[in-house]
Amino acid sequence: MIEAHDSPIVRSAGKLLIPLIQLFALYVLFFGQYGPGGGFAGGVILGTSFLLAILVLGPQAPPCRLAHQLEHGDGVGLMIFVGVGGLCLIGGGEFLNYSNLQLPSLDDAARRSLGIVLTQIGVAADIAVTALSIVFSLGRQNSQEASHE
Amino acid sequence: MMEFFEIALLILLITTAVGISRVRNLISAVLVLACYSFLMAAVWAQLGAVDVAFVEAVVGAGLATVLFLLTLFRARAQDTQIRRARTPLVALLGLPLLGFLLLYAAVDLPPYPDGRDGQDLGKASTRVAAEYLQKSYQKTETPNVVTAVLMDYRAFDTLIETGVIFTAGIACALLLRDRAK
C-alpha cells in the first residue's frame, strides 16, 4: 500500500532531510534539560523522521528496513524507564528516586540529572517505536481486503 | 502591537475551528486541523508555555496529521466525503446565546493571580510551585523546570503516560494487523 514517491525531487529532498531531522531529534532529546523539548518531543520527531523515510523512499529502502527492525523493540523504552526506577530501588531508596542510583563520584544533584536523562531516553524510545508501530499497523493491507478489491 | 498579534491569532484560530466543522472532505478537514494545531502552538508560545507549544506543533500538526491521513487513505473514497445535515435553528440561536452568557459571567471572575505583588496563589501552588522554581536547579542540575518537574518530581505520572502510549501501540497492532500471518 505504501510505496516510494514517484518524484525524484521529493526523494532527493527526503534523503537530505531525514538525517537532519534525526540529528534535530537527538538535539531536542538531550537539550530538553536546558530548553524546551525533552523525551516526548524528541521521540515524536525521531519517529516522524522514519515515517518520512517510509512515505518517501518506500518500505524496501534501507532506513525503512531499519524501522522494521526497530519495531521489535516495542516496550524497550518503557523497560528503560522502569529499569531506572528499579535501579533506584536496588540502591536502597524509593522507586524513581534518582538520588539512590548507586554511582560513586556523583553527588545527589548529578545523579538526579543523570536519572532525568536516562528516563527521557526511555520515553523517547517508547514514543518513537510506538509511532512507527501504529503507522505500520495502519499501512498494512489485510489479506481479506486485498482479495476484496 | 502584541495585542494586535493576539487578536489576529485568535481570529485565525476561530476561523480554522469553524472551517473544520464546515468542510465536506475529511482530508481537507485533517489539513485544516493541522493548521489549527500550528496556530494553537503559536498561542501557547505567546502565553510563555514553550514546552507545550513544542509538543503541540510536533504531535498535533505533525504526527496526528500523518496518522489521520493514513487512516483516511485506508478508507474507501466515498467514506472520506461527509454529508452534513443543516444546522437546527435551536442550535444556531441557542449556542451563541450560551456563549454570550458565559462571556458575561466571565467578566465577574476574580483576576487570575500571577503571584507578582505577593498575591495569594491558592494553597496548592504556594506549597509546591515556589519550591520547584527556587530549588529544582540545586536539586536536579536541570535548568528547565518543566523537565525537572515532568521527569523527576512527577516521574510516576510520566511513567504511566509512557505506559499508556505503549498500550495504544499494542492495541493498534492487535486490532489492525492480519492475525492469520
mmCIF file of C-alpha atoms in Angstrom:
data_model
loop_
_atom_site.group_PDB
_atom_site.id
_atom_site.type_symbol
_atom_site.label_atom_id
_atom_site.label_comp_id
_atom_site.label_asym_id
_atom_site.label_seq_id
_atom_site.Cartn_x
_atom_site.Cartn_y
_atom_site.Cartn_z
ATOM 1 C CA MET A 1 0.000 0.000 0.000
ATOM 2 C CA ILE A 2 2.765 2.460 0.913
ATOM 3 C CA GLU A 3 5.194 2.858 -1.986
ATOM 4 C CA ALA A 4 8.167 5.031 -2.872
ATOM 5 C CA HIS A 5 7.288 8.510 -4.090
ATOM 6 C CA ASP A 6 7.481 8.966 -7.884
ATOM 7 C CA SER A 7 9.166 12.358 -7.927
ATOM 8 C CA PRO A 8 12.999 12.332 -7.783
ATOM 9 C CA ILE A 9 12.870 15.818 -6.271
ATOM 10 C CA VAL A 10 10.853 14.583 -3.295
ATOM 11 C CA ARG A 11 13.119 11.544 -2.885
ATOM 12 C CA SER A 12 16.333 13.606 -3.009
ATOM 13 C CA ALA A 13 14.937 16.181 -0.606
ATOM 14 C CA GLY A 14 13.830 13.366 1.695
ATOM 15 C CA LYS A 15 17.275 11.767 1.640
ATOM 16 C CA LEU A 16 18.790 15.127 2.547
ATOM 17 C CA LEU A 17 16.227 15.952 5.246
ATOM 18 C CA ILE A 18 15.918 12.637 7.076
ATOM 19 C CA PRO A 19 19.392 12.641 8.709
ATOM 20 C CA LEU A 20 18.985 16.308 9.605
ATOM 21 C CA ILE A 21 15.625 15.593 11.265
ATOM 22 C CA GLN A 22 17.152 12.701 13.193
ATOM 23 C CA LEU A 23 20.014 14.925 14.338
ATOM 24 C CA PHE A 24 17.493 17.557 15.422
ATOM 25 C CA ALA A 25 15.525 14.880 17.289
ATOM 26 C CA LEU A 26 18.625 13.923 19.284
ATOM 27 C CA TYR A 27 19.324 17.598 19.950
ATOM 28 C CA VAL A 28 15.767 18.123 21.231
ATOM 29 C CA LEU A 29 16.006 14.975 23.361
ATOM 30 C CA PHE A 30 19.278 15.874 25.072
ATOM 31 C CA PHE A 31 18.678 19.628 25.171
ATOM 32 C CA GLY A 32 15.368 19.065 26.982
ATOM 33 C CA GLN A 33 17.082 19.722 30.301
ATOM 34 C CA TYR A 34 18.269 23.147 29.208
ATOM 35 C CA GLY A 35 15.469 24.396 26.987
ATOM 36 C CA PRO A 36 12.118 23.431 25.503
ATOM 37 C CA GLY A 37 11.884 19.874 24.308
ATOM 38 C CA GLY A 38 12.656 16.606 26.006
ATOM 39 C CA GLY A 39 11.856 12.955 25.659
ATOM 40 C CA PHE A 40 8.332 13.329 24.358
ATOM 41 C CA ALA A 41 9.012 15.819 21.566
ATOM 42 C CA GLY A 42 12.353 14.205 20.717
ATOM 43 C CA GLY A 43 10.757 10.785 20.422
ATOM 44 C CA VAL A 44 7.982 12.041 18.189
ATOM 45 C CA ILE A 45 10.486 13.812 15.895
ATOM 46 C CA LEU A 46 12.652 10.681 15.736
ATOM 47 C CA GLY A 47 9.615 8.554 14.873
ATOM 48 C CA THR A 48 8.478 11.086 12.277
ATOM 49 C CA SER A 49 11.866 11.010 10.547
ATOM 50 C CA PHE A 50 11.479 7.255 9.977
ATOM 51 C CA LEU A 51 7.892 7.915 8.929
ATOM 52 C CA LEU A 52 9.120 10.362 6.295
ATOM 53 C CA ALA A 53 11.594 7.747 5.096
ATOM 54 C CA ILE A 54 8.818 5.173 4.740
ATOM 55 C CA LEU A 55 6.446 7.549 2.942
ATOM 56 C CA VAL A 56 9.086 8.986 0.599
ATOM 57 C CA LEU A 57 11.565 6.167 -0.064
ATOM 58 C CA GLY A 58 9.173 3.231 0.151
ATOM 59 C CA PRO A 59 9.110 0.295 2.563
ATOM 60 C CA GLN A 60 12.059 -1.514 0.934
ATOM 61 C CA ALA A 61 14.671 1.244 1.316
ATOM 62 C CA PRO A 62 17.423 0.732 3.955
ATOM 63 C CA PRO A 63 16.098 3.206 6.567
ATOM 64 C CA CYS A 64 12.704 1.517 6.430
ATOM 65 C CA ARG A 65 14.164 -1.930 6.964
ATOM 66 C CA LEU A 66 15.878 -0.401 9.986
ATOM 67 C CA ALA A 67 12.459 0.905 11.065
ATOM 68 C CA HIS A 68 11.024 -2.612 10.728
ATOM 69 C CA GLN A 69 13.864 -3.867 12.921
ATOM 70 C CA LEU A 70 13.146 -1.089 15.433
ATOM 71 C CA GLU A 71 9.571 -2.273 15.660
ATOM 72 C CA HIS A 72 10.781 -5.377 17.502
ATOM 73 C CA GLY A 73 11.978 -3.001 20.235
ATOM 74 C CA ASP A 74 8.425 -2.115 21.270
ATOM 75 C CA GLY A 75 8.447 -1.801 25.048
ATOM 76 C CA VAL A 76 12.210 -1.315 25.386
ATOM 77 C CA GLY A 77 11.657 2.368 26.208
ATOM 78 C CA LEU A 78 9.214 1.503 28.967
ATOM 79 C CA MET A 79 11.694 -1.071 30.279
ATOM 80 C CA ILE A 80 14.447 1.582 30.375
ATOM 81 C CA PHE A 81 12.143 3.860 32.389
ATOM 82 C CA VAL A 82 11.060 1.134 34.809
ATOM 83 C CA GLY A 83 14.638 -0.177 34.913
ATOM 84 C CA VAL A 84 15.969 3.167 36.108
ATOM 85 C CA GLY A 85 13.251 3.104 38.782
ATOM 86 C CA GLY A 86 14.291 -0.426 39.691
ATOM 87 C CA LEU A 87 17.949 0.588 39.984
ATOM 88 C CA CYS A 88 16.828 3.250 42.459
ATOM 89 C CA LEU A 89 15.071 0.503 44.455
ATOM 90 C CA ILE A 90 18.225 -1.636 44.370
ATOM 91 C CA GLY A 91 20.194 1.409 45.529
ATOM 92 C CA GLY A 92 18.155 1.364 48.708
ATOM 93 C CA GLY A 93 15.642 4.137 48.089
ATOM 94 C CA GLU A 94 12.193 4.750 46.700
ATOM 95 C CA PHE A 95 11.134 3.777 43.187
ATOM 96 C CA LEU A 96 12.227 6.521 40.728
ATOM 97 C CA ASN A 97 14.076 8.483 43.397
ATOM 98 C CA TYR A 98 17.141 9.066 41.249
ATOM 99 C CA SER A 99 19.370 10.180 44.114
ATOM 100 C CA ASN A 100 19.586 6.496 45.082
ATOM 101 C CA LEU A 101 21.306 5.484 41.849
ATOM 102 C CA GLN A 102 24.475 3.988 43.306
ATOM 103 C CA LEU A 103 27.141 5.810 41.369
ATOM 104 C CA PRO A 104 30.171 6.846 43.447
ATOM 105 C CA SER A 105 31.831 10.130 42.369
ATOM 106 C CA LEU A 106 28.429 11.738 41.686
ATOM 107 C CA ASP A 107 26.548 13.852 44.187
ATOM 108 C CA ASP A 108 22.763 13.784 44.583
ATOM 109 C CA ALA A 109 22.018 16.540 42.085
ATOM 110 C CA ALA A 110 24.201 14.969 39.394
ATOM 111 C CA ARG A 111 22.510 11.611 40.000
ATOM 112 C CA ARG A 112 19.093 13.188 39.567
ATOM 113 C CA SER A 113 20.293 14.894 36.410
ATOM 114 C CA LEU A 114 21.540 11.546 35.068
ATOM 115 C CA GLY A 115 18.265 9.885 36.043
ATOM 116 C CA ILE A 116 16.334 12.517 34.116
ATOM 117 C CA VAL A 117 18.498 11.950 31.011
ATOM 118 C CA LEU A 118 18.077 8.162 31.200
ATOM 119 C CA THR A 119 14.315 8.255 31.691
ATOM 120 C CA GLN A 120 13.998 10.778 28.863
ATOM 121 C CA ILE A 121 15.834 8.365 26.576
ATOM 122 C CA GLY A 122 13.331 5.721 27.692
ATOM 123 C CA VAL A 123 10.330 7.947 26.918
ATOM 124 C CA ALA A 124 11.784 8.926 23.522
ATOM 125 C CA ALA A 125 12.459 5.298 22.563
ATOM 126 C CA ASP A 126 8.973 4.230 23.614
ATOM 127 C CA ILE A 127 7.242 7.013 21.687
ATOM 128 C CA ALA A 128 9.334 6.687 18.517
ATOM 129 C CA VAL A 129 8.768 2.934 18.338
ATOM 130 C CA THR A 130 5.052 3.273 19.118
ATOM 131 C CA ALA A 131 4.593 5.884 16.383
ATOM 132 C CA LEU A 132 6.278 3.556 13.885
ATOM 133 C CA SER A 133 4.259 0.584 15.121
ATOM 134 C CA ILE A 134 0.933 2.425 14.711
ATOM 135 C CA VAL A 135 1.908 3.558 11.210
ATOM 136 C CA PHE A 136 2.894 0.033 10.204
ATOM 137 C CA SER A 137 -0.424 -1.212 11.606
ATOM 138 C CA LEU A 138 -2.342 1.364 9.584
ATOM 139 C CA GLY A 139 -0.304 0.836 6.436
ATOM 140 C CA ARG A 140 -0.593 -2.918 6.404
ATOM 141 C CA GLN A 141 -3.072 -4.280 3.904
ATOM 142 C CA ASN A 142 -5.160 -7.089 5.277
ATOM 143 C CA SER A 143 -5.306 -10.159 3.043
ATOM 144 C CA GLN A 144 -9.100 -10.015 3.405
ATOM 145 C CA GLU A 145 -9.244 -6.506 1.931
ATOM 146 C CA ALA A 146 -6.764 -7.386 -0.809
ATOM 147 C CA SER A 147 -8.953 -10.226 -2.013
ATOM 148 C CA HIS A 148 -11.987 -7.952 -1.708
ATOM 149 C CA GLU A 149 -10.673 -5.389 -4.169
ATOM 150 C CA MET B 1 1.388 45.596 18.842
ATOM 151 C CA MET B 2 1.265 42.439 20.963
ATOM 152 C CA GLU B 3 -2.485 42.769 21.380
ATOM 153 C CA PHE B 4 -2.934 43.072 17.625
ATOM 154 C CA PHE B 5 -0.953 39.857 17.195
ATOM 155 C CA GLU B 6 -3.035 38.068 19.831
ATOM 156 C CA ILE B 7 -6.328 39.183 18.308
ATOM 157 C CA ALA B 8 -5.235 38.155 14.805
ATOM 158 C CA LEU B 9 -4.153 34.769 16.174
ATOM 159 C CA LEU B 10 -7.472 34.224 17.960
ATOM 160 C CA ILE B 11 -9.471 35.208 14.863
ATOM 161 C CA LEU B 12 -7.466 32.750 12.762
ATOM 162 C CA LEU B 13 -7.962 30.089 15.440
ATOM 163 C CA ILE B 14 -11.749 30.540 15.438
ATOM 164 C CA THR B 15 -11.816 30.633 11.622
ATOM 165 C CA THR B 16 -9.949 27.341 11.310
ATOM 166 C CA ALA B 17 -12.074 25.748 14.051
ATOM 167 C CA VAL B 18 -15.256 26.712 12.203
ATOM 168 C CA GLY B 19 -13.663 25.564 8.942
ATOM 169 C CA ILE B 20 -13.013 22.080 10.342
ATOM 170 C CA SER B 21 -16.666 21.685 11.230
ATOM 171 C CA ARG B 22 -17.932 23.035 7.880
ATOM 172 C CA VAL B 23 -15.632 21.322 5.386
ATOM 173 C CA ARG B 24 -17.093 18.359 3.433
ATOM 174 C CA ASN B 25 -13.952 16.470 2.514
ATOM 175 C CA LEU B 26 -12.376 14.762 5.505
ATOM 176 C CA ILE B 27 -8.846 15.039 4.051
ATOM 177 C CA SER B 28 -9.271 18.822 3.860
ATOM 178 C CA ALA B 29 -10.595 18.746 7.418
ATOM 179 C CA VAL B 30 -7.421 16.958 8.575
ATOM 180 C CA LEU B 31 -5.209 19.538 6.867
ATOM 181 C CA VAL B 32 -7.182 22.417 8.399
ATOM 182 C CA LEU B 33 -6.823 20.661 11.755
ATOM 183 C CA ALA B 34 -3.036 20.699 11.245
ATOM 184 C CA CYS B 35 -3.238 24.479 10.656
ATOM 185 C CA TYR B 36 -5.319 24.774 13.827
ATOM 186 C CA SER B 37 -2.644 22.880 15.784
ATOM 187 C CA PHE B 38 0.078 25.182 14.492
ATOM 188 C CA LEU B 39 -1.947 28.263 15.460
ATOM 189 C CA MET B 40 -2.601 26.697 18.857
ATOM 190 C CA ALA B 41 1.167 26.156 19.219
ATOM 191 C CA ALA B 42 1.667 29.857 18.448
ATOM 192 C CA VAL B 43 -0.878 30.703 21.170
ATOM 193 C CA TRP B 44 0.953 28.511 23.698
ATOM 194 C CA ALA B 45 4.270 30.111 22.757
ATOM 195 C CA GLN B 46 2.660 33.531 23.117
ATOM 196 C CA LEU B 47 1.493 32.573 26.613
ATOM 197 C CA GLY B 48 5.054 31.533 27.503
ATOM 198 C CA ALA B 49 4.414 27.772 27.590
ATOM 199 C CA VAL B 50 7.181 26.899 25.140
ATOM 200 C CA ASP B 51 7.326 23.196 26.021
ATOM 201 C CA VAL B 52 3.590 22.791 25.439
ATOM 202 C CA ALA B 53 3.900 24.722 22.171
ATOM 203 C CA PHE B 54 6.689 22.415 21.045
ATOM 204 C CA VAL B 55 4.709 19.260 21.747
ATOM 205 C CA GLU B 56 1.547 20.724 20.198
ATOM 206 C CA ALA B 57 3.408 21.573 16.980
ATOM 207 C CA VAL B 58 5.184 18.223 16.813
ATOM 208 C CA VAL B 59 2.317 15.939 17.813
ATOM 209 C CA GLY B 60 -0.784 17.896 16.773
ATOM 210 C CA ALA B 61 0.451 19.227 13.472
ATOM 211 C CA GLY B 62 2.952 16.506 12.634
ATOM 212 C CA LEU B 63 2.253 13.013 13.869
ATOM 213 C CA ALA B 64 -1.531 13.233 14.344
ATOM 214 C CA THR B 65 -1.955 14.596 10.814
ATOM 215 C CA VAL B 66 0.023 11.704 9.331
ATOM 216 C CA LEU B 67 -1.974 9.158 11.360
ATOM 217 C CA PHE B 68 -5.301 10.728 10.310
ATOM 218 C CA LEU B 69 -4.252 10.790 6.654
ATOM 219 C CA LEU B 70 -3.099 7.154 6.726
ATOM 220 C CA THR B 71 -6.440 6.195 8.273
ATOM 221 C CA LEU B 72 -8.333 8.071 5.567
ATOM 222 C CA PHE B 73 -6.247 6.505 2.788
ATOM 223 C CA ARG B 74 -7.237 3.117 4.195
ATOM 224 C CA ALA B 75 -10.920 4.060 3.910
ATOM 225 C CA ARG B 76 -12.849 3.913 0.640
ATOM 226 C CA ALA B 77 -13.050 7.098 -1.416
ATOM 227 C CA GLN B 78 -16.740 7.739 -0.741
ATOM 228 C CA ASP B 79 -16.177 7.424 3.001
ATOM 229 C CA THR B 80 -13.879 10.453 3.042
ATOM 230 C CA GLN B 81 -16.770 12.690 1.959
ATOM 231 C CA ILE B 82 -19.412 13.521 4.522
ATOM 232 C CA ARG B 83 -22.825 14.995 4.060
ATOM 233 C CA ARG B 84 -23.639 17.398 6.855
ATOM 234 C CA ALA B 85 -27.220 17.927 7.963
ATOM 235 C CA ARG B 86 -28.474 21.506 8.130
ATOM 236 C CA THR B 87 -27.820 23.097 11.500
ATOM 237 C CA PRO B 88 -31.061 23.206 13.521
ATOM 238 C CA LEU B 89 -32.411 26.683 14.312
ATOM 239 C CA VAL B 90 -32.329 25.976 18.070
ATOM 240 C CA ALA B 91 -28.569 25.358 17.951
ATOM 241 C CA LEU B 92 -27.985 28.327 15.645
ATOM 242 C CA LEU B 93 -29.696 30.703 18.093
ATOM 243 C CA GLY B 94 -29.110 28.930 21.412
ATOM 244 C CA LEU B 95 -25.370 28.304 21.248
ATOM 245 C CA PRO B 96 -24.352 31.932 20.540
ATOM 246 C CA LEU B 97 -26.670 32.948 23.392
ATOM 247 C CA LEU B 98 -24.967 30.434 25.688
ATOM 248 C CA GLY B 99 -21.565 31.735 24.607
ATOM 249 C CA PHE B 100 -22.673 35.293 25.300
ATOM 250 C CA LEU B 101 -23.907 34.285 28.761
ATOM 251 C CA LEU B 102 -20.571 32.581 29.530
ATOM 252 C CA LEU B 103 -18.638 35.665 28.421
ATOM 253 C CA TYR B 104 -20.980 37.832 30.504
ATOM 254 C CA ALA B 105 -20.345 35.624 33.537
ATOM 255 C CA ALA B 106 -16.583 35.595 32.909
ATOM 256 C CA VAL B 107 -16.403 39.355 33.491
ATOM 257 C CA ASP B 108 -17.233 38.794 37.158
ATOM 258 C CA LEU B 109 -14.453 36.245 37.723
ATOM 259 C CA PRO B 110 -11.640 37.394 40.018
ATOM 260 C CA PRO B 111 -8.441 38.287 38.160
ATOM 261 C CA TYR B 112 -6.022 35.397 37.701
ATOM 262 C CA PRO B 113 -3.266 35.749 40.317
ATOM 263 C CA ASP B 114 0.268 35.802 38.932
ATOM 264 C CA GLY B 115 1.928 35.996 42.338
ATOM 265 C CA ARG B 116 3.883 39.113 41.420
ATOM 266 C CA ASP B 117 2.733 41.539 44.119
ATOM 267 C CA GLY B 118 2.671 38.956 46.887
ATOM 268 C CA GLN B 119 -0.792 37.789 45.842
ATOM 269 C CA ASP B 120 -2.135 34.590 47.345
ATOM 270 C CA LEU B 121 -1.729 31.880 44.705
ATOM 271 C CA GLY B 122 -4.030 29.394 46.378
ATOM 272 C CA LYS B 123 -2.930 26.518 48.553
ATOM 273 C CA ALA B 124 -1.507 24.003 46.096
ATOM 274 C CA SER B 125 0.568 26.448 44.141
ATOM 275 C CA THR B 126 2.006 28.227 47.184
ATOM 276 C CA ARG B 127 3.064 24.921 48.654
ATOM 277 C CA VAL B 128 4.915 23.408 45.696
ATOM 278 C CA ALA B 129 5.314 25.887 42.828
ATOM 279 C CA ALA B 130 7.623 28.227 44.738
ATOM 280 C CA GLU B 131 9.766 25.345 45.913
ATOM 281 C CA TYR B 132 10.052 23.917 42.403
ATOM 282 C CA LEU B 133 11.044 27.278 40.979
ATOM 283 C CA GLN B 134 13.593 28.040 43.682
ATOM 284 C CA LYS B 135 15.169 24.690 44.449
ATOM 285 C CA SER B 136 14.837 22.497 41.367
ATOM 286 C CA TYR B 137 18.143 23.688 39.927
ATOM 287 C CA GLN B 138 20.168 22.875 43.041
ATOM 288 C CA LYS B 139 18.432 19.561 43.477
ATOM 289 C CA THR B 140 18.478 18.262 39.912
ATOM 290 C CA GLU B 141 21.003 20.398 37.968
ATOM 291 C CA THR B 142 18.288 20.846 35.354
ATOM 292 C CA PRO B 143 17.768 24.465 34.278
ATOM 293 C CA ASN B 144 14.450 23.705 32.542
ATOM 294 C CA VAL B 145 11.966 23.491 35.427
ATOM 295 C CA VAL B 146 9.348 21.828 33.215
ATOM 296 C CA THR B 147 11.670 18.905 32.521
ATOM 297 C CA ALA B 148 12.656 18.650 36.180
ATOM 298 C CA VAL B 149 9.008 18.503 37.252
ATOM 299 C CA LEU B 150 7.991 16.072 34.491
ATOM 300 C CA MET B 151 10.842 13.612 34.798
ATOM 301 C CA ASP B 152 11.754 13.823 38.477
ATOM 302 C CA TYR B 153 9.090 15.319 40.756
ATOM 303 C CA ARG B 154 6.268 13.804 38.690
ATOM 304 C CA ALA B 155 8.142 10.788 37.361
ATOM 305 C CA PHE B 156 5.339 8.362 38.241
ATOM 306 C CA ASP B 157 2.882 10.356 36.155
ATOM 307 C CA THR B 158 5.258 10.310 33.191
ATOM 308 C CA LEU B 159 5.890 6.591 33.661
ATOM 309 C CA ILE B 160 2.171 5.815 33.478
ATOM 310 C CA GLU B 161 1.801 8.119 30.437
ATOM 311 C CA THR B 162 4.570 6.201 28.701
ATOM 312 C CA GLY B 163 2.704 3.032 29.568
ATOM 313 C CA VAL B 164 -0.494 4.452 28.047
ATOM 314 C CA ILE B 165 1.325 5.208 24.788
ATOM 315 C CA PHE B 166 2.836 1.724 24.756
ATOM 316 C CA THR B 167 -0.634 0.247 25.288
ATOM 317 C CA ALA B 168 -2.025 2.341 22.424
ATOM 318 C CA GLY B 169 0.617 0.939 20.060
ATOM 319 C CA ILE B 170 -0.097 -2.631 21.150
ATOM 320 C CA ALA B 171 -3.875 -2.108 20.807
ATOM 321 C CA CYS B 172 -3.466 -0.729 17.271
ATOM 322 C CA ALA B 173 -1.316 -3.685 16.300
ATOM 323 C CA LEU B 174 -3.818 -6.176 17.738
ATOM 324 C CA LEU B 175 -6.831 -4.540 16.088
ATOM 325 C CA LEU B 176 -5.442 -3.676 12.672
ATOM 326 C CA ARG B 177 -2.926 -6.348 11.777
ATOM 327 C CA ASP B 178 -3.811 -9.523 9.999
ATOM 328 C CA ARG B 179 -3.699 -12.212 12.620
ATOM 329 C CA ALA B 180 -3.590 -15.083 10.137
ATOM 330 C CA LYS B 181 0.009 -14.325 9.210
#
